[in-house]
mmCIF file of C-alpha atoms in Angstrom:
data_model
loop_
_atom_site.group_PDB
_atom_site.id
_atom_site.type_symbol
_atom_site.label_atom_id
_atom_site.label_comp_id
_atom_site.label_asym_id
_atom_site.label_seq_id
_atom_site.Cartn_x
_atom_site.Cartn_y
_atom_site.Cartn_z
ATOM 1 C CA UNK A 62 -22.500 0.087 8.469
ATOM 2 C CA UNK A 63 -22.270 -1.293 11.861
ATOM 3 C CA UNK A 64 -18.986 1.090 13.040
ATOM 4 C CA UNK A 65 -20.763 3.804 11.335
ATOM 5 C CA UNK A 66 -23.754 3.760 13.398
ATOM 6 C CA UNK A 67 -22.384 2.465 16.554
ATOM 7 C CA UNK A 68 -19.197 3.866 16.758
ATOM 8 C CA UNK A 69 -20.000 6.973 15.434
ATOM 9 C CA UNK A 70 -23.440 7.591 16.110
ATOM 10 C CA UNK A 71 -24.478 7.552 12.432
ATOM 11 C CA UNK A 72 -22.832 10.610 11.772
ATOM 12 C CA UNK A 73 -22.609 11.311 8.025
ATOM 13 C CA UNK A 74 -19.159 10.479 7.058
ATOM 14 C CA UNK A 75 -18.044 9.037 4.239
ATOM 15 C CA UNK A 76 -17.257 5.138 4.504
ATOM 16 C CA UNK A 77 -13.546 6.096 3.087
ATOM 17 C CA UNK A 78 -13.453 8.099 6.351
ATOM 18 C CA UNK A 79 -13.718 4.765 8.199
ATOM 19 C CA UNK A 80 -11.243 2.735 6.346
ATOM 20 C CA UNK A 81 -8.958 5.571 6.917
ATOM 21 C CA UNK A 82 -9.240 4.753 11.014
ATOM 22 C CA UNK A 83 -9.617 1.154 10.442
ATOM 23 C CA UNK A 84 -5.637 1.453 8.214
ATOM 24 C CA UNK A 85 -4.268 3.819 11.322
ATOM 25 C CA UNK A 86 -5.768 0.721 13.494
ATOM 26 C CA UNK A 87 -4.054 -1.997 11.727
ATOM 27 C CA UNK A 88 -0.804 -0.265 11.915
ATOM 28 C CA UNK A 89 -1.123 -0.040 16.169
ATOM 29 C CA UNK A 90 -2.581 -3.031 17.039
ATOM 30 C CA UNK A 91 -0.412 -5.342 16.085
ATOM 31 C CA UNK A 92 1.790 -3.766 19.307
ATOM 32 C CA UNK A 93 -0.565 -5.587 21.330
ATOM 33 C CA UNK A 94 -0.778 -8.939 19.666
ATOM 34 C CA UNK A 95 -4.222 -7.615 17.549
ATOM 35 C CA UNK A 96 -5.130 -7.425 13.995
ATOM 36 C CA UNK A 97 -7.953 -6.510 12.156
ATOM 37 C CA UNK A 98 -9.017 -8.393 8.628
ATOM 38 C CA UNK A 99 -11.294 -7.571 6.379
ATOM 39 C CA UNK A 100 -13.571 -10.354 5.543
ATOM 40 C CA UNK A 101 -15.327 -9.509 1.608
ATOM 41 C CA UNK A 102 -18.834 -8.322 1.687
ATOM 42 C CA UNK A 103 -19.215 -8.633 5.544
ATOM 43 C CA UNK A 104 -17.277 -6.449 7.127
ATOM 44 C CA UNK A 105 -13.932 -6.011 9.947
ATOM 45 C CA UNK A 106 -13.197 -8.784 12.276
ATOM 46 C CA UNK A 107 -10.681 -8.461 15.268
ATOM 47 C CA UNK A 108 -8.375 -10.836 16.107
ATOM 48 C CA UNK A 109 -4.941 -12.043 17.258
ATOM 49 C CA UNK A 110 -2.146 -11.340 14.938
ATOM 50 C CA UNK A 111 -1.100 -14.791 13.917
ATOM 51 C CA UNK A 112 2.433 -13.524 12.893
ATOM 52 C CA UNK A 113 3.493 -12.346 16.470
ATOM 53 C CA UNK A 114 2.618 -16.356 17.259
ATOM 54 C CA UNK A 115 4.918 -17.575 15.026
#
C-alpha cells in the first residue's frame, strides 16, 4: 500500500502491477550489491544481497 501511494501517487493499479516492477527490480539490483525480500504480511524490504558477500 505504501509503494502504491507514494510511489505512484495512488494511482489505481492493480497490486499485481506492482509485483510485476518489484520482479523486474529484483532481477537488476543485485548488479549493484541490492536485493529486495519480501517479508509475509508486511511488505518489501531493501537490502544488501548477502550472496554477492559470500
Amino acid at each position: 500500500e505504501w509503494i502504491k501511494e507514494n510511489i505512484w501517487d495512488n494511482a489505481d493499479i492493480s497490486p499485481r502491477s506492482i509485483d510485476a516492477q518489484i520482479s523486474k527490480l529484483k532481477k537488476i539490483l543485485p548488479e549493484i550489491g541490492q536485493d529486495i525480500i519480501n517479508i509475509y504480511g508486511q511488505g518489501y524490504i531493501l537490502t544488501p544481497d548477502n550472496k554477492q558477500a559470500a
